[in-house]
Amino acid sequence: MFKSSKVIRIAVCMITVISTQVFAGSVDASLLLKQRLTQLHTFEAQFNQRVTDAQNTVLQEATGRIALQYPNKLYWQLYAPNESELIADGQTLWQIDPFMEQVVAVNQNAAIDNNPLILLTNPNGAAWDDFNVSEDNNEFSITPKEDQATVVELILTFNEAALVAMKIVDGQQQISALTFNDIKQNNKLNESLFIFKNNSNFELDDQRTQ
């Protein structure tokens, strides 16, 4: 037990200052990331993806394409042999699996917990209130405040204003690491990228709430 009230007051003041600094740092990181993303009216790139498990064993390597458009639009494609697509049109997230010949449709807002990539399409959206943001040397860590999310961390790496890499960490500590190349920012994108058409007549699993 401390007998000196002066020592106790100093300790309390130190804790208060540290807590304030941590909170301010979190707020500043969130604002800084939102500023970066707000400047990305559109983003398009090719990527290399490497998926590893908790023991750093390589589970999958793939290539693909990503496109983002403000607000709320996302296109994600993995090339063969791991072919799949995600399309977020602002209302619905369409998950297309050619191998299974199936499409799963979910409400886009409800998909954010499991796919925080959608956060990148709307830096000013209310969903950001459910996440903590920290920053270190142009690398931003985005983590959900609640524990039930499937994705436990999204890491974005910038080189100045350019988004150059991303990591997605799930609850099993499986890491999907992406490096971007052929990056194009703020170029006009074809709107058809964000429109789902079931041209192959795949089975539709519609999980959208009415």
XYZ file of N, CA and C in Angstrom:
630
model
N 0.841 -1.195 0.000
C 0.000 0.000 0.000
C 0.881 1.252 0.000
N 0.505 2.255 -0.827
C 1.192 3.518 -0.775
C 0.609 4.350 0.359
N 1.493 4.943 1.170
C 1.022 5.768 2.278
C 0.972 7.231 1.888
N 1.676 7.590 0.844
C 1.740 8.997 0.459
C 0.632 9.324 -0.524
N -0.251 10.238 -0.163
C -1.324 10.643 -1.064
C -0.759 11.366 -2.275
N 0.409 11.999 -2.100
C 1.030 12.699 -3.213
C 1.457 11.703 -4.286
N 2.041 10.595 -3.863
C 2.461 9.553 -4.804
C 1.254 8.997 -5.536
N 0.169 8.771 -4.786
C -1.054 8.252 -5.397
C -1.583 9.216 -6.448
N -1.565 10.518 -6.114
C -2.061 11.512 -7.071
C -1.213 11.519 -8.334
N 0.110 11.407 -8.168
C 1.003 11.385 -9.326
C 0.728 10.164 -10.194
N 0.541 9.002 -9.536
C 0.266 7.771 -10.277
C -1.039 7.892 -11.065
N -2.056 8.452 -10.406
C -3.346 8.640 -11.079
C -3.196 9.571 -12.268
N -2.443 10.628 -12.101
C -2.227 11.572 -13.201
C -1.511 10.900 -14.369
N -0.508 10.055 -14.044
C 0.233 9.356 -15.093
C -0.678 8.421 -15.866
N -1.519 7.675 -15.141
C -2.455 6.756 -15.786
C -3.407 7.522 -16.687
N -3.880 8.672 -16.194
C -4.807 9.488 -16.972
C -4.153 9.985 -18.246
N -2.899 10.443 -18.138
C -2.185 10.955 -19.309
C -1.964 9.845 -20.326
N -1.512 8.663 -19.845
C -1.255 7.540 -20.739
C -2.538 7.107 -21.440
N -3.622 6.995 -20.656
C -4.903 6.590 -21.235
C -5.358 7.582 -22.283
N -5.190 8.865 -22.003
C -5.587 9.909 -22.937
C -4.769 9.829 -24.209
N -3.443 9.568 -24.055
C -2.586 9.473 -25.224
C -2.964 8.284 -26.096
N -3.272 7.152 -25.464
C -3.665 5.960 -26.217
C -4.960 6.217 -26.967
N -5.930 6.826 -26.271
C -7.209 7.125 -26.903
C -7.035 8.100 -28.056
N -6.217 9.155 -27.818
C -5.990 10.143 -28.870
C -5.298 9.523 -30.056
N -4.325 8.617 -29.780
C -3.633 7.939 -30.867
C -4.570 7.113 -31.701
N -5.516 6.424 -31.049
C -6.487 5.619 -31.771
C -7.376 6.495 -32.638
N -7.836 7.613 -32.081
C -8.681 8.529 -32.843
C -7.908 9.095 -34.022
N -6.654 9.514 -33.779
C -5.851 10.090 -34.847
C -5.611 9.075 -35.962
N -5.339 7.826 -35.600
C -5.112 6.788 -36.607
C -6.365 6.564 -37.446
N -7.514 6.547 -36.794
C -8.768 6.358 -37.508
C -9.019 7.511 -38.478
N -8.805 8.729 -38.004
C -9.005 9.894 -38.868
C -8.022 9.893 -40.028
N -6.766 9.536 -39.746
C -5.752 9.512 -40.796
C -6.096 8.487 -41.870
N -6.541 7.298 -41.438
C -6.911 6.264 -42.403
C -8.119 6.702 -43.224
N -9.094 7.296 -42.571
C -10.275 7.751 -43.296
C -9.904 8.823 -44.327
N -8.953 9.685 -43.975
C -8.493 10.696 -44.923
C -7.833 10.049 -46.132
N -7.016 9.024 -45.870
C -6.364 8.306 -46.971
C -7.411 7.672 -47.886
N -8.384 6.995 -47.278
C -9.384 6.279 -48.060
C -10.329 7.232 -48.782
N -10.602 8.385 -48.169
C -11.474 9.369 -48.799
C -10.867 9.874 -50.102
N -9.536 9.880 -50.175
C -8.859 10.316 -51.395
C -8.937 9.263 -52.500
N -9.295 8.024 -52.129
C -9.409 6.944 -53.110
C -10.853 6.864 -53.618
N -11.185 7.709 -54.554
C -12.526 7.643 -55.129
C -12.703 6.322 -55.875
N -11.617 5.868 -56.505
C -11.582 4.530 -57.092
C -10.192 3.943 -56.866
N -10.155 2.630 -56.806
C -8.881 1.903 -56.658
C -9.004 0.610 -57.447
N -7.986 0.334 -58.257
C -7.987 -0.894 -59.044
C -6.573 -1.441 -59.092
N -6.431 -2.753 -58.929
C -5.102 -3.359 -58.949
C -5.201 -4.855 -59.194
N -4.093 -5.418 -59.669
C -3.898 -6.856 -59.666
C -3.244 -7.212 -58.332
N -3.399 -8.453 -57.891
C -2.745 -8.817 -56.638
C -2.244 -10.256 -56.665
N -1.225 -10.484 -55.838
C -0.752 -11.823 -55.511
C -1.185 -12.125 -54.093
N -1.754 -13.297 -53.874
C -2.285 -13.671 -52.562
C -1.566 -14.918 -52.047
N -1.212 -14.880 -50.769
C -0.567 -16.014 -50.116
C -1.300 -16.263 -48.804
N -1.850 -17.455 -48.641
C -2.625 -17.802 -47.454
C -1.814 -18.785 -46.612
N -1.627 -18.440 -45.332
C -0.884 -19.302 -44.406
C -1.707 -19.551 -43.158
N -1.406 -20.670 -42.471
C -2.104 -20.978 -41.228
C -1.303 -20.464 -40.036
N -1.761 -20.808 -38.831
C -1.128 -20.306 -37.606
C 0.315 -20.778 -37.466
N 0.665 -21.881 -38.130
C 2.040 -22.403 -38.090
C 2.863 -21.914 -39.279
N 2.317 -20.938 -40.002
C 2.991 -20.337 -41.161
C 3.135 -21.321 -42.329
N 2.317 -22.344 -42.354
C 2.285 -23.274 -43.473
C 1.474 -22.662 -44.613
N 2.020 -22.699 -45.816
C 1.322 -22.118 -46.966
C 0.157 -23.017 -47.373
N -1.047 -22.463 -47.356
C -2.244 -23.205 -47.724
C -2.659 -22.955 -49.168
N -2.367 -21.757 -49.651
C -2.815 -21.411 -50.995
C -2.021 -20.214 -51.504
N -1.752 -20.223 -52.787
C -1.200 -19.060 -53.475
C -2.067 -18.795 -54.697
N -2.391 -17.551 -54.929
C -3.322 -17.229 -56.001
C -3.045 -15.820 -56.512
N -3.667 -15.507 -57.628
C -3.613 -14.160 -58.182
C -5.037 -13.697 -58.445
N -5.197 -12.382 -58.542
C -6.534 -11.872 -58.772
C -6.559 -10.388 -59.047
N -7.747 -9.846 -58.933
C -7.996 -8.445 -59.262
C -8.962 -7.866 -58.244
N -8.749 -6.604 -57.879
C -9.656 -5.912 -56.970
C -9.979 -4.532 -57.531
N -11.216 -4.093 -57.319
C -11.626 -2.741 -57.706
C -12.561 -2.204 -56.629
N -12.334 -0.968 -56.231
C -13.172 -0.286 -55.250
C -13.673 1.020 -55.855
N -14.899 1.364 -55.532
C -15.427 2.649 -55.950
C -16.288 3.232 -54.843
N -15.999 4.479 -54.500
C -16.794 5.171 -53.487
C -18.108 5.647 -54.124
N -19.255 5.471 -53.423
C -19.370 4.782 -52.143
C -19.887 3.338 -52.302
N -19.378 2.469 -51.473
C -19.985 1.151 -51.207
C -19.928 0.142 -52.342
N -18.969 0.265 -53.258
C -18.892 -0.701 -54.348
C -17.539 -1.400 -54.365
N -17.605 -2.717 -54.514
C -16.404 -3.555 -54.473
C -16.518 -4.661 -55.512
N -15.398 -4.904 -56.191
C -15.300 -6.076 -57.076
C -14.015 -6.805 -56.720
N -14.118 -8.112 -56.508
C -12.977 -8.938 -56.112
C -13.025 -10.220 -56.927
N -11.925 -10.553 -57.571
C -11.887 -11.761 -58.397
C -10.602 -12.523 -58.146
N -10.731 -13.825 -57.868
C -9.589 -14.733 -57.858
C -9.567 -15.451 -59.194
N -8.391 -15.487 -59.796
C -8.257 -16.162 -61.081
C -8.154 -17.682 -60.888
N -8.413 -18.420 -61.975
C -8.273 -19.881 -61.966
C -6.836 -20.253 -61.568
N -6.638 -21.371 -60.851
C -7.619 -22.440 -60.606
C -8.473 -22.243 -59.356
N -8.304 -21.101 -58.665
C -9.062 -20.856 -57.430
C -10.182 -19.853 -57.679
N -10.802 -19.954 -58.815
C -11.700 -18.917 -59.304
C -12.885 -18.664 -58.376
N -13.106 -17.389 -58.085
C -14.279 -16.947 -57.336
C -14.413 -15.442 -57.513
N -15.586 -14.904 -57.181
C -15.834 -13.478 -57.312
C -16.662 -12.973 -56.134
N -16.424 -11.719 -55.779
C -17.280 -10.980 -54.853
C -17.687 -9.692 -55.550
N -18.969 -9.366 -55.474
C -19.453 -8.107 -56.017
C -20.326 -7.439 -54.964
N -19.940 -6.239 -54.563
C -20.762 -5.430 -53.661
C -21.312 -4.261 -54.463
N -22.637 -4.194 -54.588
C -23.244 -3.165 -55.443
C -23.835 -2.000 -54.657
N -23.605 -1.996 -53.341
C -24.152 -0.942 -52.497
C -25.293 -1.423 -51.628
N -25.954 -2.481 -52.054
C -27.057 -3.065 -51.295
C -26.795 -4.530 -50.940
N -26.271 -5.257 -51.904
C -26.083 -6.702 -51.765
C -24.637 -7.081 -52.012
N -24.139 -8.036 -51.228
C -22.846 -8.658 -51.494
C -23.112 -10.000 -52.154
N -22.638 -10.148 -53.377
C -22.814 -11.371 -54.158
C -21.522 -12.180 -54.091
N -21.606 -13.431 -53.619
C -20.444 -14.299 -53.510
C -20.612 -15.431 -54.528
N -19.766 -15.433 -55.546
C -19.947 -16.308 -56.694
C -18.878 -17.397 -56.685
N -19.311 -18.648 -56.681
C -18.414 -19.798 -56.657
C -18.659 -20.636 -57.909
N -17.850 -20.451 -58.962
C -18.060 -21.205 -60.201
C -17.908 -22.709 -60.020
N -16.998 -23.134 -59.123
C -16.786 -24.569 -58.923
C -18.063 -25.232 -58.391
N -18.716 -24.580 -57.428
C -19.948 -25.105 -56.853
C -21.175 -24.710 -57.678
N -20.946 -23.823 -58.667
C -22.042 -23.289 -59.481
C -23.130 -22.694 -58.590
N -22.682 -21.850 -57.656
C -23.591 -21.284 -56.664
C -23.281 -19.815 -56.435
N -24.321 -19.059 -56.142
C -24.202 -17.656 -55.760
C -24.891 -17.464 -54.414
N -24.186 -16.845 -53.468
C -24.777 -16.511 -52.176
C -24.963 -14.997 -52.128
N -26.180 -14.553 -51.807
C -26.488 -13.129 -51.723
C -26.814 -12.771 -50.282
N -26.107 -11.768 -49.732
C -26.356 -11.307 -48.363
C -26.464 -9.792 -48.373
N -27.154 -9.255 -47.376
C -27.211 -7.809 -47.237
C -25.808 -7.256 -47.009
N -25.450 -6.238 -47.745
C -24.083 -5.724 -47.683
C -23.726 -5.212 -46.298
N -24.632 -4.521 -45.648
C -24.350 -4.008 -44.307
C -24.074 -5.127 -43.322
N -24.797 -6.218 -43.463
C -24.617 -7.346 -42.544
C -23.333 -8.107 -42.822
N -22.740 -7.894 -43.995
C -21.544 -8.649 -44.385
C -20.264 -8.044 -43.842
N -20.324 -6.850 -43.275
C -19.107 -6.154 -42.857
C -18.372 -6.901 -41.757
N -19.106 -7.529 -40.828
C -18.447 -8.261 -39.740
C -17.535 -9.354 -40.275
N -17.967 -10.022 -41.317
C -17.193 -11.125 -41.877
C -16.286 -10.692 -43.025
N -16.508 -9.516 -43.542
C -15.724 -9.044 -44.675
C -15.480 -7.540 -44.556
N -14.533 -7.146 -43.683
C -14.288 -5.716 -43.460
C -13.708 -4.999 -44.676
N -13.417 -5.733 -45.753
C -13.025 -5.079 -46.993
C -14.054 -4.039 -47.408
N -15.300 -4.300 -47.090
C -16.370 -3.382 -47.489
C -16.211 -2.027 -46.801
N -15.545 -2.002 -45.652
C -15.277 -0.727 -44.990
C -14.531 0.229 -45.907
N -13.671 -0.312 -46.764
C -12.828 0.531 -47.600
C -13.630 1.307 -48.624
N -14.845 0.871 -48.900
C -15.656 1.538 -49.914
C -16.419 2.738 -49.365
N -16.414 2.921 -48.048
C -17.132 4.057 -47.467
C -16.444 4.516 -46.187
N -15.408 5.349 -46.318
C -14.658 5.811 -45.147
C -15.492 6.583 -44.141
N -16.643 7.102 -44.564
C -17.474 7.903 -43.671
C -18.697 7.135 -43.168
N -18.730 5.827 -43.416
C -19.879 5.037 -43.008
C -19.939 4.798 -41.509
N -21.151 4.589 -41.000
C -21.349 4.373 -39.563
C -20.701 3.088 -39.077
N -20.450 2.129 -39.976
C -19.867 0.844 -39.576
C -18.477 1.006 -38.957
N -17.793 2.097 -39.263
C -16.459 2.318 -38.697
C -16.500 2.446 -37.183
N -17.652 2.808 -36.625
C -17.769 2.943 -35.172
C -17.590 1.609 -34.460
N -17.698 0.505 -35.191
C -17.580 -0.826 -34.595
C -16.156 -1.366 -34.636
N -15.196 -0.522 -35.072
C -13.820 -0.985 -35.243
C -12.827 -0.034 -34.584
N -11.729 -0.610 -34.109
C -10.590 0.165 -33.622
C -9.534 0.250 -34.718
N -8.831 1.377 -34.762
C -7.788 1.575 -35.773
C -6.514 2.043 -35.091
N -5.397 1.413 -35.429
C -4.088 1.868 -34.963
C -3.167 1.985 -36.171
N -2.079 2.732 -36.003
C -1.179 2.972 -37.137
C 0.270 2.944 -36.686
N 1.120 2.352 -37.513
C 2.559 2.332 -37.250
C 3.289 2.320 -38.590
N 3.989 3.402 -38.865
C 4.835 3.501 -40.055
C 4.050 3.196 -41.335
N 2.918 3.881 -41.486
C 2.079 3.763 -42.689
C 1.375 2.417 -42.816
N 1.319 1.664 -41.718
C 0.577 0.406 -41.686
C -0.565 0.548 -40.690
N -1.785 0.334 -41.167
C -2.973 0.528 -40.347
C -3.583 -0.820 -39.977
N -3.873 -0.995 -38.708
C -4.530 -2.205 -38.212
C -5.967 -1.873 -37.843
N -6.908 -2.617 -38.409
C -8.330 -2.418 -38.160
C -8.859 -3.670 -37.465
N -9.374 -3.520 -36.260
C -9.856 -4.667 -35.493
C -11.269 -4.392 -34.989
N -12.141 -5.407 -34.991
C -13.516 -5.210 -34.502
C -13.543 -5.047 -32.990
N -14.450 -4.229 -32.502
C -14.595 -4.047 -31.057
C -15.287 -5.241 -30.406
N -16.074 -5.962 -31.173
C -16.741 -7.152 -30.666
C -15.953 -8.397 -31.067
N -16.091 -9.476 -30.290
C -15.279 -10.669 -30.501
C -15.853 -11.659 -31.502
N -17.105 -11.480 -31.912
C -17.748 -12.534 -32.698
C -17.436 -12.457 -34.187
N -16.700 -11.461 -34.634
C -16.414 -11.319 -36.057
C -15.524 -12.454 -36.555
N -15.768 -12.888 -37.782
C -14.952 -13.933 -38.388
C -13.553 -13.423 -38.683
N -13.452 -12.199 -39.209
C -12.160 -11.564 -39.464
C -11.774 -10.753 -38.234
N -10.615 -11.055 -37.649
C -10.216 -10.397 -36.406
C -9.277 -9.222 -36.646
N -8.682 -9.133 -37.848
C -7.804 -7.990 -38.126
C -7.658 -7.807 -39.633
N -7.725 -6.552 -40.049
C -7.447 -6.166 -41.419
C -6.302 -5.162 -41.363
N -5.220 -5.456 -42.080
C -4.029 -4.612 -42.052
C -3.820 -4.012 -43.437
N -3.733 -2.698 -43.504
C -3.533 -1.984 -44.767
C -2.177 -1.293 -44.740
N -1.400 -1.466 -45.794
C -0.082 -0.846 -45.888
C -0.069 0.146 -47.048
N 0.382 1.366 -46.751
C 0.449 2.421 -47.758
C 1.904 2.782 -48.051
N 2.156 3.169 -49.292
C 3.403 3.828 -49.680
C 3.002 5.220 -50.118
N 3.186 6.176 -49.214
C 2.627 7.516 -49.376
C 1.107 7.386 -49.528
N 0.527 7.821 -50.638
C -0.934 7.760 -50.774
C -1.408 6.461 -51.413
N -0.477 5.619 -51.845
C -0.852 4.403 -52.572
C -1.039 3.230 -51.622
N -2.155 2.525 -51.760
C -2.405 1.287 -51.016
C -1.653 0.169 -51.734
N -0.645 -0.423 -51.053
C 0.248 -1.362 -51.735
C 0.140 -2.793 -51.222
N -0.450 -2.996 -50.037
C -0.538 -4.358 -49.500
C -1.667 -4.428 -48.473
N -2.100 -5.654 -48.219
C -3.184 -5.870 -47.275
C -3.057 -7.270 -46.683
N -3.413 -7.403 -45.410
C -3.475 -8.711 -44.765
C -4.835 -8.862 -44.093
N -5.375 -10.067 -44.186
C -6.642 -10.384 -43.535
C -6.381 -11.554 -42.591
N -6.658 -11.358 -41.300
C -6.410 -12.382 -40.290
C -7.751 -12.856 -39.736
N -8.003 -14.173 -39.776
C -9.263 -14.682 -39.247
C -9.097 -15.224 -37.834
N -10.171 -15.717 -37.256
C -10.157 -16.158 -35.868
C -9.286 -17.369 -35.605
N -8.911 -18.109 -36.644
C -8.020 -19.262 -36.512
C -6.571 -18.877 -36.778
N -6.322 -17.569 -36.863
C -4.989 -17.031 -37.170
C -4.503 -17.447 -38.553
N -5.435 -17.707 -39.437
C -5.092 -17.902 -40.843
C -4.935 -16.529 -41.480
N -3.842 -16.337 -42.193
C -3.517 -15.023 -42.738
C -3.547 -15.071 -44.262
N -4.301 -14.156 -44.843
C -4.316 -13.968 -46.289
C -3.583 -12.662 -46.588
N -2.377 -12.787 -47.158
C -1.533 -11.619 -47.426
C -1.569 -11.291 -48.909
N -1.878 -10.049 -49.228
C -1.962 -9.615 -50.613
C -0.981 -8.479 -50.873
N -0.304 -8.558 -52.005
C 0.519 -7.450 -52.477
C -0.056 -6.991 -53.809
N -0.216 -5.671 -53.947
C -0.851 -5.111 -55.126
C 0.180 -4.675 -56.159
N -0.182 -4.823 -57.418
C 0.656 -4.333 -58.510
C -0.254 -3.778 -59.598
N 0.342 -3.079 -60.533
C -0.432 -2.404 -61.581
C -1.549 -1.570 -60.958
N -1.191 -0.782 -59.959
C -2.154 -0.009 -59.174
C -2.635 1.216 -59.963
N -3.953 1.401 -59.977
C -4.552 2.580 -60.614
C -5.515 3.210 -59.625
N -5.254 4.449 -59.273
C -6.096 5.149 -58.302
C -6.796 6.326 -58.962
N -8.084 6.437 -58.663
C -8.918 7.552 -59.111
C -9.079 7.614 -60.630
N -8.979 6.453 -61.279
C -9.342 6.351 -62.691
C -10.812 5.935 -62.791
N -11.423 6.262 -63.914
C -12.826 5.899 -64.113
C -12.935 4.388 -64.288
N -13.887 3.781 -63.575
C -14.120 2.343 -63.667
C -15.411 2.064 -64.420
N -15.450 0.916 -65.045
C -16.660 0.484 -65.746
C -17.706 0.078 -64.715
N -18.867 0.719 -64.747
C -19.921 0.451 -63.767
C -20.401 -1.000 -63.811
N -20.217 -1.670 -64.948
C -20.682 -3.049 -65.063
C -19.934 -3.992 -64.116
N -18.751 -3.562 -63.632
C -18.003 -4.366 -62.664
C -18.839 -4.657 -61.428
N -19.695 -3.712 -61.061
C -20.411 -3.781 -59.789
C -21.873 -4.198 -59.958
N -22.182 -4.770 -61.099
C -23.536 -5.247 -61.374
C -23.483 -6.764 -61.550
N -24.193 -7.473 -60.690
C -24.201 -8.931 -60.801
C -25.252 -9.385 -61.805
N -24.819 -10.258 -62.714
C -25.729 -10.889 -63.665
C -25.460 -12.384 -63.639
N -26.485 -13.149 -63.373
C -26.335 -14.598 -63.260
C -26.405 -15.241 -64.647
N -25.405 -14.893 -65.455
C -25.418 -15.367 -66.840
C -25.253 -16.887 -66.938
N -24.617 -17.493 -65.936
C -24.387 -18.940 -65.972
C -25.516 -19.725 -65.313
N -26.534 -19.004 -64.835
C -27.682 -19.637 -64.177
C -27.263 -20.511 -62.993
N -26.331 -19.978 -62.193
C -25.922 -20.690 -60.989
C -27.071 -20.685 -59.979
N -27.046 -21.685 -59.097
C -28.045 -21.751 -58.017
C -27.875 -20.557 -57.088
N -28.964 -19.889 -56.757
C -28.934 -18.712 -55.898
C -29.360 -19.066 -54.479
N -28.473 -18.821 -53.530
C -28.786 -18.944 -52.110
C -28.984 -17.533 -51.579
N -30.232 -17.108 -51.521
C -30.553 -15.723 -51.156
C -30.741 -15.628 -49.638
N -29.758 -15.038 -48.963
C -29.802 -14.909 -47.502
C -30.129 -13.461 -47.081
N -30.568 -12.659 -48.010
C -30.934 -11.287 -47.681
C -32.235 -11.269 -46.871
N -32.248 -10.447 -45.843
C -33.477 -10.284 -45.059
C -34.395 -9.323 -45.788
N -35.670 -9.565 -45.640
C -36.653 -8.718 -46.324
C -36.975 -7.489 -45.485
